[in-house]
């Protein structure tokens, strides 16, 4: 095992499955980790009890490393950090969209390291990646604007070379990666591993509603829209009635009103789509790579074809 990210995390293939709220339940995490990648529970806002149940469910099914998503919010970390320690979670997958508090990171990273956990930190800005590195993160993910979930405005192709020049811990590229070609590009730009989120939404083990998977397969070029611009809540979803309503709300109201009302208008929308299958009034959050996602298949196949195609393109092993 010579890949640095694989070595640090104890995984077979240098692929991390991005945490996805309402889309990364234990079945997907187990599927990815059993296949040799790093599965990550989408537990950003989970209560301690829920987090404990989810971690136990994964542990019962696999002895391979996996992670859980913790947002770098002080009260939340105090509440759920002890559960991760007590349950001997192998990997903490921490992140925040912007402005990481370095003192907060130092405090919690120290505790997590003392408990023997590895720390993966996901950043959308180089400044936050550098703070996470200083605080002791073992692996840094840099995520570009192409990616699903909350994003900044810089692309993966400009973030990764910058990160490769200034980050000394193993670096993972995220945003717009879904196959061997895009993995090869990311490694060529300077990353040692990749993260994929959207691509795993079509995994057989991903238990989002079938209606959402079908919409993802149907969606082509320019089929997505961004909402939440300029209010630190930018994310991409498949265009539907929900996005039309949100876009109209943003366009027809002053910023102060949007800042207040956006949260209320978007509350529960991802769950509505992913779990209830409401593809009209729900948010089918997905990355810009969606036109390339055409096939439902097992997580193992997604991982193995991505790695073997990448190795063929680069003419070398990447494991
Ligand atoms: C439906 C969806 C939900 C997401 N939720 C989260 C989340 O809760 N926490 C997080 O750190 N990232 C979240 N993300 C981002 C992913 O973890 C990952 O960084 C991103 O999907 C990578 O880009 P890609 O979609 O182009 O592969 C989400 C992405 C999607 C598509």
Tab-separated table of C-alpha atoms and ligand atoms in Angstrom:
chain	number	residue	atom	x	y	z
A	1	UNK	CA	0.000	0.000	0.000
A	2	UNK	CA	1.912	3.061	-1.164
A	3	UNK	CA	-0.826	5.640	-1.571
A	4	UNK	CA	-0.492	8.131	1.294
A	5	UNK	CA	-4.215	8.645	1.860
A	6	UNK	CA	-4.829	4.878	1.829
A	7	UNK	CA	-1.988	4.413	4.307
A	8	UNK	CA	-3.222	7.055	6.740
A	9	UNK	CA	-6.844	5.888	6.636
A	10	UNK	CA	-6.160	2.147	6.346
A	11	UNK	CA	-8.208	1.728	3.151
A	12	UNK	CA	-7.520	-0.263	-0.023
A	13	UNK	CA	-8.420	2.319	-2.666
A	14	UNK	CA	-7.776	6.097	-2.426
A	15	UNK	CA	-11.461	6.966	-2.634
A	16	UNK	CA	-13.556	8.725	-0.007
A	17	UNK	CA	-17.335	8.727	-0.254
A	18	UNK	CA	-18.460	12.261	0.594
A	19	UNK	CA	-20.870	12.667	3.506
A	20	UNK	CA	-24.298	13.533	2.133
A	21	UNK	CA	-27.138	14.590	4.381
A	22	UNK	CA	-30.153	12.284	3.806
A	23	UNK	CA	-28.186	10.274	1.236
A	24	UNK	CA	-25.453	8.467	3.144
A	25	UNK	CA	-27.089	6.065	5.528
A	26	UNK	CA	-25.330	2.971	6.949
A	27	UNK	CA	-26.084	0.797	3.893
A	28	UNK	CA	-24.006	3.012	1.585
A	29	UNK	CA	-21.253	3.512	4.144
A	30	UNK	CA	-20.992	-0.243	4.659
A	31	UNK	CA	-20.993	-0.857	0.890
A	32	UNK	CA	-18.210	1.661	0.257
A	33	UNK	CA	-16.020	0.615	3.183
A	34	UNK	CA	-16.431	-3.097	2.452
A	35	UNK	CA	-15.425	-2.357	-1.160
A	36	UNK	CA	-12.170	-0.757	0.032
A	37	UNK	CA	-13.018	2.963	0.027
A	38	UNK	CA	-13.826	5.154	3.016
A	39	UNK	CA	-17.565	5.267	3.699
A	40	UNK	CA	-18.753	8.343	5.600
A	41	UNK	CA	-22.029	8.791	7.463
A	42	UNK	CA	-23.884	12.002	6.590
A	43	UNK	CA	-24.437	13.025	10.176
A	44	UNK	CA	-23.705	16.748	10.101
A	45	UNK	CA	-26.577	17.738	12.378
A	46	UNK	CA	-27.337	14.401	14.038
A	47	UNK	CA	-28.172	14.238	17.736
A	48	UNK	CA	-25.868	12.146	19.951
A	49	UNK	CA	-28.408	9.294	20.115
A	50	UNK	CA	-28.890	9.100	16.372
A	51	UNK	CA	-25.160	9.287	15.761
A	52	UNK	CA	-24.530	6.475	18.226
A	53	UNK	CA	-27.158	4.253	16.582
A	54	UNK	CA	-25.741	4.867	13.110
A	55	UNK	CA	-22.137	4.211	14.148
A	56	UNK	CA	-23.168	0.962	15.869
A	57	UNK	CA	-25.100	-0.167	12.798
A	58	UNK	CA	-22.062	0.282	10.561
A	59	UNK	CA	-19.724	-1.351	13.079
A	60	UNK	CA	-21.951	-4.403	13.280
A	61	UNK	CA	-21.653	-4.933	9.520
A	62	UNK	CA	-18.010	-4.139	8.790
A	63	UNK	CA	-14.634	-4.067	10.506
A	64	UNK	CA	-13.272	-1.731	7.822
A	65	UNK	CA	-12.543	1.956	8.557
A	66	UNK	CA	-15.364	4.457	8.090
A	67	UNK	CA	-16.132	8.006	9.163
A	68	UNK	CA	-18.917	10.282	10.359
A	69	UNK	CA	-19.468	13.891	9.381
A	70	UNK	CA	-19.179	16.479	12.161
A	71	UNK	CA	-19.715	20.167	11.469
A	72	UNK	CA	-17.253	22.484	13.218
A	73	UNK	CA	-19.875	24.183	15.376
A	74	UNK	CA	-18.936	24.504	19.073
A	75	UNK	CA	-22.153	23.255	20.739
A	76	UNK	CA	-22.587	20.458	18.245
A	77	UNK	CA	-19.022	19.222	18.781
A	78	UNK	CA	-19.421	19.226	22.552
A	79	UNK	CA	-22.609	17.165	22.158
A	80	UNK	CA	-21.527	14.556	19.601
A	81	UNK	CA	-17.730	14.446	20.039
A	82	UNK	CA	-17.943	12.237	23.169
A	83	UNK	CA	-20.145	9.727	21.303
A	84	UNK	CA	-17.534	9.356	18.557
A	85	UNK	CA	-14.859	8.787	21.190
A	86	UNK	CA	-16.935	6.303	23.211
A	87	UNK	CA	-17.894	4.347	20.084
A	88	UNK	CA	-14.271	4.307	18.851
A	89	UNK	CA	-15.223	5.816	15.512
A	90	UNK	CA	-12.232	5.193	13.180
A	91	UNK	CA	-12.357	8.480	11.260
A	92	UNK	CA	-13.802	11.915	11.974
A	93	UNK	CA	-14.801	13.693	8.785
A	94	UNK	CA	-15.045	17.314	9.863
A	95	UNK	CA	-15.913	20.331	7.819
A	96	UNK	CA	-17.325	23.791	7.534
A	97	UNK	CA	-18.178	25.874	4.500
A	98	UNK	CA	-16.011	28.861	5.502
A	99	UNK	CA	-14.077	30.595	8.287
A	100	UNK	CA	-12.813	27.682	10.369
A	101	UNK	CA	-12.145	28.700	13.982
A	102	UNK	CA	-8.603	27.423	14.448
A	103	UNK	CA	-8.765	27.360	18.249
A	104	UNK	CA	-11.923	25.264	18.100
A	105	UNK	CA	-10.209	22.918	15.640
A	106	UNK	CA	-7.091	22.597	17.802
A	107	UNK	CA	-9.155	21.755	20.871
A	108	UNK	CA	-11.237	19.035	19.223
A	109	UNK	CA	-8.546	17.615	16.944
A	110	UNK	CA	-6.385	17.087	20.044
A	111	UNK	CA	-9.187	15.177	21.800
A	112	UNK	CA	-9.910	13.063	18.728
A	113	UNK	CA	-6.251	12.223	18.198
A	114	UNK	CA	-5.879	11.280	21.857
A	115	UNK	CA	-8.755	8.831	21.318
A	116	UNK	CA	-6.895	7.285	18.371
A	117	UNK	CA	-9.097	8.648	15.599
A	118	UNK	CA	-7.907	9.895	12.235
A	119	UNK	CA	-9.118	13.315	11.146
A	120	UNK	CA	-10.177	14.163	7.612
A	121	UNK	CA	-11.011	17.829	7.157
A	122	UNK	CA	-12.973	19.111	4.173
A	123	UNK	CA	-12.411	22.716	3.104
A	124	UNK	CA	-13.672	24.860	0.237
A	125	UNK	CA	-11.038	27.564	0.822
A	126	UNK	CA	-7.232	27.294	0.945
A	127	UNK	CA	-7.184	29.479	4.089
A	128	UNK	CA	-9.374	26.973	5.960
A	129	UNK	CA	-7.312	24.033	4.677
A	130	UNK	CA	-4.173	25.674	6.070
A	131	UNK	CA	-5.843	26.275	9.432
A	132	UNK	CA	-6.984	22.645	9.577
A	133	UNK	CA	-3.470	21.512	8.739
A	134	UNK	CA	-2.025	23.681	11.522
A	135	UNK	CA	-4.606	22.255	13.924
A	136	UNK	CA	-3.404	18.731	13.071
A	137	UNK	CA	-5.738	17.251	10.427
A	138	UNK	CA	-4.367	13.995	9.009
A	139	UNK	CA	-5.924	14.365	5.566
A	140	UNK	CA	-7.328	17.449	3.826
A	141	UNK	CA	-10.085	17.398	1.231
A	142	UNK	CA	-10.331	20.442	-1.016
A	143	UNK	CA	-13.717	20.719	-2.657
A	144	UNK	CA	-14.420	22.809	-5.701
A	145	UNK	CA	-17.565	24.566	-6.856
A	146	UNK	CA	-18.509	21.697	-9.184
A	147	UNK	CA	-19.357	19.567	-6.177
A	148	UNK	CA	-22.701	18.704	-4.632
A	149	UNK	CA	-23.657	20.237	-1.264
A	150	UNK	CA	-22.576	23.672	-0.035
A	151	UNK	CA	-19.834	25.195	-2.169
A	152	UNK	CA	-17.611	28.244	-2.566
A	153	UNK	CA	-16.954	29.747	-5.994
A	154	UNK	CA	-13.591	28.234	-6.967
A	155	UNK	CA	-13.302	25.198	-9.183
A	156	UNK	CA	-11.588	21.932	-8.313
A	157	UNK	CA	-9.114	22.518	-11.134
A	158	UNK	CA	-7.819	25.732	-9.570
A	159	UNK	CA	-8.062	24.662	-5.919
A	160	UNK	CA	-6.108	21.415	-6.175
A	161	UNK	CA	-2.845	22.750	-7.694
A	162	UNK	CA	-2.907	25.577	-5.120
A	163	UNK	CA	-3.423	23.045	-2.350
A	164	UNK	CA	-0.688	20.777	-3.681
A	165	UNK	CA	1.753	23.700	-3.430
A	166	UNK	CA	1.019	24.590	0.187
A	167	UNK	CA	-0.509	21.612	1.981
A	168	UNK	CA	1.866	19.058	3.437
A	169	UNK	CA	-0.569	16.401	4.608
A	170	UNK	CA	-2.165	13.990	2.096
A	171	UNK	CA	-4.545	15.904	-0.183
A	172	UNK	CA	-7.882	14.714	-1.572
A	173	UNK	CA	-9.645	16.336	-4.528
A	174	UNK	CA	-13.418	16.710	-4.475
A	175	UNK	CA	-16.022	18.221	-6.771
A	176	UNK	CA	-16.849	17.039	-10.270
A	177	UNK	CA	-15.126	13.651	-10.024
A	178	UNK	CA	-17.068	10.549	-11.015
A	179	UNK	CA	-14.911	8.143	-13.040
A	180	UNK	CA	-11.396	7.134	-14.068
A	181	UNK	CA	-10.898	10.134	-16.354
A	182	UNK	CA	-11.831	12.692	-13.739
A	183	UNK	CA	-9.852	10.835	-11.067
A	184	UNK	CA	-6.769	10.820	-13.327
A	185	UNK	CA	-7.185	14.567	-13.865
A	186	UNK	CA	-7.444	15.192	-10.109
A	187	UNK	CA	-4.323	13.150	-9.356
A	188	UNK	CA	-2.473	14.920	-12.172
A	189	UNK	CA	-3.377	18.272	-10.601
A	190	UNK	CA	-1.657	17.183	-7.390
A	191	UNK	CA	-4.143	15.275	-5.234
A	192	UNK	CA	-3.291	11.834	-3.833
A	193	UNK	CA	-6.889	10.645	-3.635
A	194	UNK	CA	-10.404	11.622	-4.597
A	195	UNK	CA	-13.747	12.135	-2.932
A	196	UNK	CA	-16.978	11.405	-4.800
A	197	UNK	CA	-20.417	12.305	-3.559
A	198	UNK	CA	-22.893	12.558	-6.437
A	199	UNK	CA	-21.535	9.440	-8.157
A	200	UNK	CA	-22.408	7.360	-5.084
A	201	UNK	CA	-26.023	8.562	-5.160
A	202	UNK	CA	-26.608	5.981	-7.894
A	203	UNK	CA	-24.986	3.162	-5.912
A	204	UNK	CA	-27.347	0.245	-5.274
A	205	UNK	CA	-26.606	0.619	-1.554
A	206	UNK	CA	-27.646	4.295	-1.514
A	207	UNK	CA	-31.181	4.278	-0.196
A	208	UNK	CA	-32.460	7.578	-1.580
A	209	UNK	CA	-35.852	7.363	-3.340
A	210	UNK	CA	-35.778	5.668	-6.726
A	211	UNK	CA	-37.528	8.715	-8.193
A	212	UNK	CA	-34.441	10.804	-7.304
A	213	UNK	CA	-32.076	8.288	-8.884
A	214	UNK	CA	-34.183	8.348	-12.053
A	215	UNK	CA	-34.130	12.173	-12.135
A	216	UNK	CA	-30.344	12.116	-11.774
A	217	UNK	CA	-30.061	9.722	-14.724
A	218	UNK	CA	-32.416	11.862	-16.840
A	219	UNK	CA	-30.699	15.191	-16.119
A	220	UNK	CA	-28.353	16.532	-18.757
A	221	UNK	CA	-26.128	19.513	-19.344
A	222	UNK	CA	-27.525	22.714	-17.730
A	223	UNK	CA	-30.225	20.734	-15.921
A	224	UNK	CA	-29.194	22.062	-12.497
A	225	UNK	CA	-29.452	25.446	-10.818
A	226	UNK	CA	-27.682	27.056	-7.881
A	227	UNK	CA	-29.657	28.532	-5.003
A	228	UNK	CA	-28.466	30.498	-2.000
A	229	UNK	CA	-26.014	32.759	-3.838
A	230	UNK	CA	-24.591	35.611	-1.741
A	231	UNK	CA	-26.085	34.361	1.507
A	232	UNK	CA	-23.458	31.693	2.289
A	233	UNK	CA	-25.819	28.883	1.383
A	234	UNK	CA	-24.895	28.136	-2.209
A	235	UNK	CA	-25.803	24.673	-3.424
A	236	UNK	CA	-26.830	23.028	-6.668
A	237	UNK	CA	-29.939	21.012	-7.347
A	238	UNK	CA	-31.844	19.601	-10.282
A	239	UNK	CA	-34.218	22.214	-11.718
A	240	UNK	CA	-37.840	21.657	-10.643
A	241	UNK	CA	-40.745	23.527	-9.069
A	242	UNK	CA	-38.848	23.768	-5.787
A	243	UNK	CA	-35.837	25.498	-7.374
A	244	UNK	CA	-38.105	27.758	-9.460
A	245	UNK	CA	-39.886	28.884	-6.272
A	246	UNK	CA	-36.637	29.479	-4.381
A	247	UNK	CA	-35.083	31.335	-7.316
A	248	UNK	CA	-38.152	33.575	-7.613
A	249	UNK	CA	-38.037	34.249	-3.850
A	250	UNK	CA	-34.367	35.274	-4.132
A	251	UNK	CA	-34.860	37.411	-7.220
A	252	UNK	CA	-37.966	39.214	-6.015
A	253	UNK	CA	-36.898	40.153	-2.495
A	254	UNK	CA	-34.174	42.334	-0.970
A	255	UNK	CA	-31.167	40.494	0.458
A	256	UNK	CA	-32.223	41.182	4.088
A	257	UNK	CA	-35.532	39.386	3.520
A	258	UNK	CA	-33.824	36.515	1.701
A	259	UNK	CA	-31.272	36.103	4.513
A	260	UNK	CA	-34.113	35.624	6.992
A	261	UNK	CA	-36.572	33.623	4.893
A	262	UNK	CA	-34.220	31.310	3.010
A	263	UNK	CA	-33.743	28.868	5.855
A	264	UNK	CA	-37.451	28.543	6.445
A	265	UNK	CA	-38.220	28.116	2.735
A	266	UNK	CA	-35.592	25.415	2.257
A	267	UNK	CA	-36.176	23.512	5.522
A	268	UNK	CA	-36.848	19.823	4.987
A	269	UNK	CA	-36.500	20.089	1.200
A	270	UNK	CA	-33.626	17.605	0.779
A	271	UNK	CA	-35.372	15.055	2.981
A	272	UNK	CA	-38.589	15.552	1.019
A	273	UNK	CA	-36.855	14.598	-2.206
A	274	UNK	CA	-34.411	11.955	-1.007
A	275	UNK	CA	-36.613	10.098	1.458
A	276	UNK	CA	-40.154	10.882	0.414
A	277	UNK	CA	-39.459	10.841	-3.344
A	278	UNK	CA	-41.048	14.270	-3.892
A	279	UNK	CA	-39.117	15.312	-6.988
A	280	UNK	CA	-41.402	18.312	-7.602
A	281	UNK	CA	-41.341	20.142	-4.258
A	282	UNK	CA	-38.119	18.692	-2.851
A	283	UNK	CA	-34.452	19.559	-3.344
A	284	UNK	CA	-32.626	16.978	-5.466
A	285	UNK	CA	-29.221	18.219	-4.413
A	286	UNK	CA	-26.456	16.942	-6.694
A	287	UNK	CA	-23.182	18.092	-8.246
A	288	UNK	CA	-22.429	19.593	-11.649
A	289	UNK	CA	-21.210	16.195	-12.813
A	290	UNK	CA	-24.799	14.912	-12.994
A	291	UNK	CA	-24.932	14.567	-16.833
A	292	UNK	CA	-22.262	11.857	-16.567
A	293	UNK	CA	-24.194	9.788	-14.011
A	294	UNK	CA	-26.167	7.262	-16.013
A	295	UNK	CA	-25.975	3.867	-14.316
A	296	UNK	CA	-27.240	2.317	-11.083
A	297	UNK	CA	-24.656	-0.215	-9.873
A	298	UNK	CA	-22.983	-1.531	-6.707
A	299	UNK	CA	-20.568	0.752	-4.821
A	300	UNK	CA	-17.844	-1.865	-5.360
A	301	UNK	CA	-18.203	-1.544	-9.133
A	302	UNK	CA	-18.134	2.273	-8.982
A	303	UNK	CA	-14.916	2.165	-6.965
A	304	UNK	CA	-13.143	-0.580	-8.896
A	305	UNK	CA	-13.902	0.740	-12.391
A	306	UNK	CA	-12.914	4.268	-11.344
A	307	UNK	CA	-9.555	3.093	-10.004
A	308	UNK	CA	-8.760	0.676	-12.838
A	309	UNK	CA	-9.702	3.222	-15.557
A	310	UNK	CA	-7.615	5.857	-13.786
A	311	UNK	CA	-4.630	3.503	-13.593
A	312	UNK	CA	-4.972	2.656	-17.284
A	313	UNK	CA	-5.018	6.357	-18.212
A	314	UNK	CA	-2.072	7.267	-15.992
A	315	UNK	CA	-0.123	4.084	-16.772
A	316	UNK	CA	0.677	3.467	-13.105
A	317	UNK	CA	-0.831	2.127	-9.931
A	318	UNK	CA	-2.559	4.673	-7.705
A	319	UNK	CA	-3.336	2.403	-4.738
B	1	LIG	C1	-27.113	15.371	-1.706
B	1	LIG	C2	-25.819	15.865	-1.152
B	1	LIG	C3	-25.745	16.139	0.205
B	1	LIG	C4	-24.529	16.561	0.750
B	1	LIG	N1	-24.464	16.774	2.103
B	1	LIG	C5	-23.263	17.056	2.678
B	1	LIG	C6	-23.141	17.129	4.075
B	1	LIG	O1	-24.108	16.947	4.828
B	1	LIG	N2	-21.914	17.402	4.606
B	1	LIG	C7	-20.828	17.595	3.806
B	1	LIG	O2	-19.734	17.814	4.339
B	1	LIG	N3	-20.913	17.533	2.473
B	1	LIG	C8	-22.088	17.253	1.879
B	1	LIG	N4	-22.180	17.103	0.524
B	1	LIG	C9	-20.937	17.203	-0.279
B	1	LIG	C10	-20.280	15.836	-0.472
B	1	LIG	O3	-19.808	15.323	0.733
B	1	LIG	C11	-19.082	15.916	-1.431
B	1	LIG	O4	-18.137	16.821	-0.911
B	1	LIG	C12	-19.495	16.355	-2.814
B	1	LIG	O5	-20.638	15.651	-3.239
B	1	LIG	C13	-18.359	16.087	-3.806
B	1	LIG	O6	-18.656	16.564	-5.076
B	1	LIG	P1	-19.386	15.657	-6.197
B	1	LIG	O7	-20.810	15.698	-5.853
B	1	LIG	O8	-19.073	16.361	-7.463
B	1	LIG	O9	-18.797	14.284	-6.138
B	1	LIG	C14	-23.382	16.728	-0.069
B	1	LIG	C15	-23.486	16.452	-1.434
B	1	LIG	C16	-24.678	16.031	-1.988
B	1	LIG	C17	-24.739	15.696	-3.457
